[in-house]
């Protein structure tokens, strides 16, 4: 999808009951769209889309950006003169200054917006490297413009900001303009360079003073997202257009703008505005594939060029007005006569496809690749150029190997953001011999014969962009190291397994870990090169803390604290690690495998000296309900319940093999019951692992009792829980962890298995038995908050609790300066987060800097402090709403209720309904009056009362919480200043 246009697509859902746009239309960003089958014309694009074009000031060459490269083209002949390679993913914008400097924007959506600057003296001999590379934004840059004198560059980004860069020192922006509340798609300098116009998805055109960075005024006449802005050559007229399909012109200068005319222009969004040099003619391009010419004075259509067969993503007019460049989604760049529409040249796509650079002799994907038994054979070594053409596609390539032949396989996806490759190696009958999900596979043929390597996506996706190279041959590949770790300050022999490593049976390498190395960090294994090449794969060990024993077929004995290293060498293997424990002295038993690169999916069970499982608890069922509405996966924190009249907050429920605890009961029949969660996923208690639950599965409310407890029958089941674990929870992935409370002094053992009964030479693991080190880690979100002026946004601090620490954590915020404030708060015992309002007052702002959350708790009788740094906060215009409450603090008694009035002020002619939300309430305090659609302020209303209810067991405390309103138009949250809740005695 990275080749798709960044603009939006309007989907019409016939008869849709959802509260979307009038008429049932919903704008869906192309960057996040995944409904490929709905867009067959887009899916058919074979060449990289031409996403940005710009002429040189003299009109003698044209820059055209596609994926990863900018082509320099002669407009007089259509010949490609040179290129600027090395761009990051798709080129999103190109601009050329009057002095021949070229700015190219590219990057990774949601991560980076990079601008590279080049000096182009001769397009036939372009520079190999940029003169500067600017990490301009933290999201894609969709707009670039040079000032008329070429000294300043303006950049506009999906991150909602505009930046001005003085090119004499582009290391940091001269100004950052933050008043837009949504993605910025257009920037344009006034011909005298003193003004800058910007357009964004907040439906606004803003005009700025380029000398001071001050916003002079906002033109709010547009009724939908603004995609393009342009000044007339004489500087007297400003034009804008966008999703509302209209063109608007204003008489504009530094003092303000007066709307002159508006005209319905295209059948879909207008994406480009191009002035002829005389200022009398304006050219437009739209998502309806139409290109038109307009009389600027009358704003009437003069001509319509032949409609393009594909979406026009980029457009530029040669300075002399005699040639129009159109770049399309299908990879076509056309140079045409703007008066007749006749195509003069089509420089792109290139007529000859360059020969791909491959490791081995290249072979295009054979016709038959669907079966490990019948796929076409390839001769080794080979590089196969292929693609997963459709969802569910698996490609197989058969080859012959001799007995003992070592074969390395390397998968190189064309786009690693799309294709997460899985390699599978089978015998001639299709039996799986080994697999890998890291793009590398090493295999030694046990006997002469035919084998097959299969390629699939981790989630069995496929389609455009799922191209790959598959290298199969004598590639040096590391498949495993053993042991996985080495104690710091020690030297150990590490056995490196793999293929084509220069030794038939792998290598034994001495590894020394410095005494100062950080526990948990990695130290490389020094491997010699093979035929001048460093072996591929993870050749490193983890820095350990304790002495380690090796697990043999007889198991291993460790002294607590200690570690044992083992390998489950074949499917179904089980190994034991023995240790001694003392009653009342809790221990942590944890496995490291998947986090260290092992394919092992560990499962552990603690047994006594005779190999019998150690019981942990007895669960007595006292009530029953059922999973309803749908199946529920293992990740999401909520499950829909059939009934909950017998349930309360903090109750435990047992479903299948999972023990969960209620965080919040459903607010209405259409709401899920929320369970205790970490990292957005359900937490399994007593070592249980969250799993998939089918609809109608019984769920039992249970009481936790000591192991072996007996009860009179009540018609409901009793469950015996053992010390077992599959996945250890937040941060452990597929690795296991148990908190073990020894029932008696004596010998115990950890039984180690693979949860899938898999195993192999690479299935290494480390088992560590140690004393708990209770602690916590802190994080704050969002990292770079932007608060509304005279309003706020929710600021959440989250504690990751370690080794059973459950205590209270006090949090304050250091480094905030006017106009920003945020109150101190508390993360309650056993809870993981708290939310306050980061509020921006109306007073004059001091120069803000980064701030941090500082948390203090008592752990083991000693104070412990943790910090979480945030970025620099910023202030933005109020947007659609301002939220306030009638009280700054409210008091509630356990078992009682209290009320709070929420008021909103509407801005920018926003008249829609407004959902309210309340966050950061103490555990056991909830909002009562929540309807089927949540808490709503309806159109025409400006206030709503909320009712808070407090469970009888909530202890006295003081804690701030957040009340916020949401603009469904702009998907923005507007928080009131924090309200202090006092729970009285």
XYZ file of C-alpha atoms in Angstrom, residues 6-281:
276
model
C -1.758 9.529 0.084
C -5.062 11.148 -0.499
C -8.313 9.714 0.809
C -10.932 7.582 -0.869
C -14.623 8.194 -0.243
C -16.526 4.948 0.304
C -20.322 5.062 0.169
C -22.021 2.498 2.392
C -25.591 2.173 1.156
C -28.088 2.394 3.980
C -25.326 2.564 6.582
C -26.738 3.223 10.071
C -23.369 4.414 11.306
C -23.003 8.086 12.291
C -20.545 8.908 9.537
C -20.686 11.702 7.007
C -24.007 12.919 5.673
C -25.219 10.597 2.956
C -23.402 7.617 4.436
C -19.977 8.601 3.060
C -16.826 7.925 5.055
C -13.326 9.249 4.325
C -10.758 6.505 4.863
C -7.047 7.438 4.731
C -5.243 5.633 1.934
C -2.206 5.138 4.215
C -4.149 2.795 6.472
C -6.518 1.237 3.940
C -6.432 -2.558 3.769
C -9.492 -3.382 1.650
C -7.475 -4.211 -1.446
C -10.158 -6.282 -3.101
C -12.408 -3.232 -3.286
C -9.915 -1.460 -5.524
C -8.940 -3.716 -8.441
C -7.776 -0.817 -10.577
C -5.323 0.266 -7.882
C -4.158 -3.270 -7.278
C -3.229 -3.594 -10.930
C -0.503 -0.942 -10.785
C 2.713 -2.568 -11.937
C 5.158 0.372 -11.985
C 6.035 2.676 -9.088
C 3.581 5.549 -8.897
C 4.838 8.988 -9.948
C 4.094 10.858 -6.746
C 5.886 14.205 -7.171
C 7.002 16.391 -10.104
C 8.668 19.807 -10.381
C 10.290 21.784 -13.242
C 13.583 23.614 -12.967
C 13.193 27.432 -13.068
C 14.535 27.555 -16.637
C 12.281 24.697 -17.728
C 15.190 22.681 -19.102
C 14.726 19.678 -16.853
C 12.055 18.051 -14.756
C 12.332 16.149 -11.461
C 9.922 13.216 -11.055
C 9.764 11.245 -7.813
C 8.651 7.615 -7.536
C 9.521 4.957 -4.991
C 13.034 5.423 -3.653
C 14.301 7.597 -6.515
C 13.920 10.916 -8.314
C 14.368 10.838 -12.091
C 15.774 13.912 -13.872
C 14.118 14.262 -17.298
C 14.649 16.401 -20.400
C 11.204 17.930 -21.189
C 12.225 18.579 -24.785
C 12.919 14.917 -25.583
C 11.421 12.914 -22.724
C 14.826 11.324 -22.099
C 15.862 10.377 -18.563
C 19.100 12.289 -17.926
C 20.012 11.047 -14.462
C 18.575 10.204 -11.069
C 18.776 10.882 -7.356
C 18.559 7.413 -5.773
C 18.506 6.414 -2.112
C 15.234 8.062 -1.069
C 13.395 6.494 1.873
C 10.436 4.498 0.543
C 8.054 6.665 -1.518
C 8.968 10.206 -2.590
C 6.141 12.414 -1.278
C 7.154 15.871 -2.559
C 9.751 17.598 -4.768
C 10.592 21.297 -5.098
C 13.215 23.180 -7.155
C 14.511 26.631 -6.228
C 15.492 29.425 -8.601
C 19.160 28.708 -7.863
C 18.878 25.038 -8.902
C 18.639 23.487 -5.453
C 16.331 20.453 -5.292
C 14.450 19.378 -2.155
C 13.167 15.803 -2.012
C 10.806 14.587 0.721
C 10.438 10.908 1.564
C 10.254 8.770 4.682
C 8.242 6.185 6.574
C 4.606 7.082 7.326
C 4.082 7.391 11.050
C 7.826 7.352 11.741
C 9.828 9.865 9.746
C 9.724 12.627 7.183
C 13.158 13.152 5.616
C 14.098 16.030 3.306
C 17.260 15.759 1.241
C 18.795 18.785 -0.497
C 20.770 18.551 -3.742
C 22.654 21.086 -5.856
C 21.956 20.279 -9.533
C 24.425 22.006 -11.860
C 24.023 19.462 -14.654
C 21.082 17.001 -14.655
C 23.180 14.631 -16.772
C 25.703 14.383 -13.941
C 23.658 14.629 -10.743
C 25.459 14.500 -7.391
C 25.846 11.105 -5.763
C 24.937 12.448 -2.322
C 22.767 15.263 -0.979
C 24.419 18.379 0.386
C 22.172 18.095 3.442
C 19.730 15.617 4.924
C 17.090 17.002 7.284
C 15.109 14.859 9.716
C 12.306 17.342 9.203
C 9.265 15.661 10.750
C 8.160 12.557 12.611
C 5.660 11.659 9.905
C 5.394 11.918 6.129
C 6.144 15.293 4.484
C 3.483 16.025 1.867
C 4.315 19.636 0.968
C 7.518 21.503 0.024
C 8.082 25.051 -1.182
C 11.150 27.257 -1.630
C 10.923 30.962 -0.906
C 11.350 33.155 -4.027
C 14.952 33.962 -3.076
C 15.714 30.274 -2.452
C 16.965 30.971 1.085
C 14.101 29.320 2.958
C 12.326 25.988 2.609
C 8.827 25.329 3.961
C 7.774 21.775 4.833
C 4.269 20.560 5.712
C 3.627 17.194 7.305
C 1.040 14.639 8.302
C 2.169 15.404 11.878
C 0.089 18.630 11.648
C 3.073 20.998 11.682
C 4.702 23.344 9.184
C 8.386 24.172 9.508
C 10.505 26.920 7.958
C 14.163 26.070 7.380
C 16.877 28.656 6.769
C 19.032 26.805 4.230
C 22.232 28.484 5.364
C 21.851 26.353 8.510
C 19.237 23.612 8.023
C 20.188 21.719 11.183
C 17.089 23.003 12.972
C 13.979 24.858 11.887
C 13.843 28.628 12.093
C 10.131 28.358 12.969
C 7.714 25.546 13.729
C 4.115 26.490 12.940
C 1.709 24.419 15.016
C -1.721 25.990 14.625
C -3.136 23.392 12.237
C -5.098 20.674 14.057
C -4.831 18.069 11.312
C -2.496 16.893 8.558
C -0.866 19.612 6.423
C -1.049 18.948 2.681
C -0.100 22.265 1.041
C 2.354 25.166 1.470
C 2.931 28.156 -0.857
C 5.083 31.268 -0.584
C 3.791 34.668 -1.647
C 5.784 36.021 -4.625
C 7.489 38.552 -2.344
C 8.385 35.835 0.155
C 6.907 37.673 3.129
C 3.811 35.491 3.476
C 3.232 31.762 3.537
C -0.121 30.088 2.892
C -0.834 26.590 4.201
C -3.736 24.185 3.763
C -4.651 21.186 5.878
C -7.206 18.519 6.700
C -8.618 20.770 9.427
C -10.526 22.511 6.574
C -8.504 25.691 7.063
C -6.196 27.877 5.007
C -3.799 29.833 7.191
C -1.549 32.761 6.270
C 1.711 33.353 8.148
C 4.377 36.053 8.467
C 7.579 34.318 7.335
C 9.828 36.758 9.209
C 8.307 36.001 12.614
C 6.467 32.694 12.184
C 3.305 34.410 13.437
C -0.078 33.286 12.128
C -1.753 36.355 10.663
C -5.224 34.938 9.977
C -7.240 31.860 9.060
C -9.575 31.433 6.095
C -12.255 28.968 7.160
C -14.517 28.977 4.118
C -13.580 25.477 2.950
C -16.006 22.769 4.043
C -13.638 19.807 3.873
C -9.948 18.922 3.789
C -7.711 21.389 1.905
C -5.271 19.705 -0.488
C -3.810 22.607 -2.505
C -3.028 26.322 -2.141
C -1.441 28.746 -4.630
C -0.697 32.477 -4.935
C -1.232 34.259 -8.223
C 1.994 35.553 -9.863
C 1.084 39.139 -8.933
C 0.519 38.123 -5.312
C -2.966 39.624 -5.107
C -5.000 36.416 -5.181
C -4.845 33.293 -3.047
C -6.498 30.091 -4.281
C -7.317 26.898 -2.373
C -9.101 23.628 -3.158
C -9.613 20.164 -1.729
C -12.063 17.444 -0.801
C -15.154 19.657 -1.086
C -14.510 19.566 -4.895
C -14.478 23.367 -5.114
C -12.042 26.182 -5.910
C -12.056 29.347 -3.815
C -10.230 32.615 -4.481
C -9.501 35.324 -1.949
C -8.154 38.838 -2.239
C -5.376 38.356 0.262
C -2.466 40.264 1.757
C -0.828 40.647 5.168
C -3.909 42.352 6.606
C -6.431 39.646 5.784
C -8.353 37.797 3.128
C -11.670 38.542 1.454
C -13.464 35.726 -0.344
C -13.904 36.659 -4.000
C -15.403 33.620 -5.709
C -16.080 29.924 -5.249
C -16.825 27.371 -7.936
C -17.685 23.686 -7.978
C -14.747 22.358 -10.007
C -14.475 18.557 -10.127
C -16.531 15.460 -9.463
C -14.067 14.442 -6.742
C -11.422 16.115 -4.598
C -9.299 18.818 -6.244
C -5.654 17.946 -5.654
C -3.531 20.427 -7.635
C -3.604 24.143 -8.502
C -1.179 25.525 -11.108
C -1.015 29.188 -12.198
C 0.122 30.127 -15.686
C 2.870 32.759 -15.642
C 0.483 35.504 -16.792
C -1.801 34.818 -13.841
C -4.934 34.725 -16.009
C -5.221 30.945 -16.317
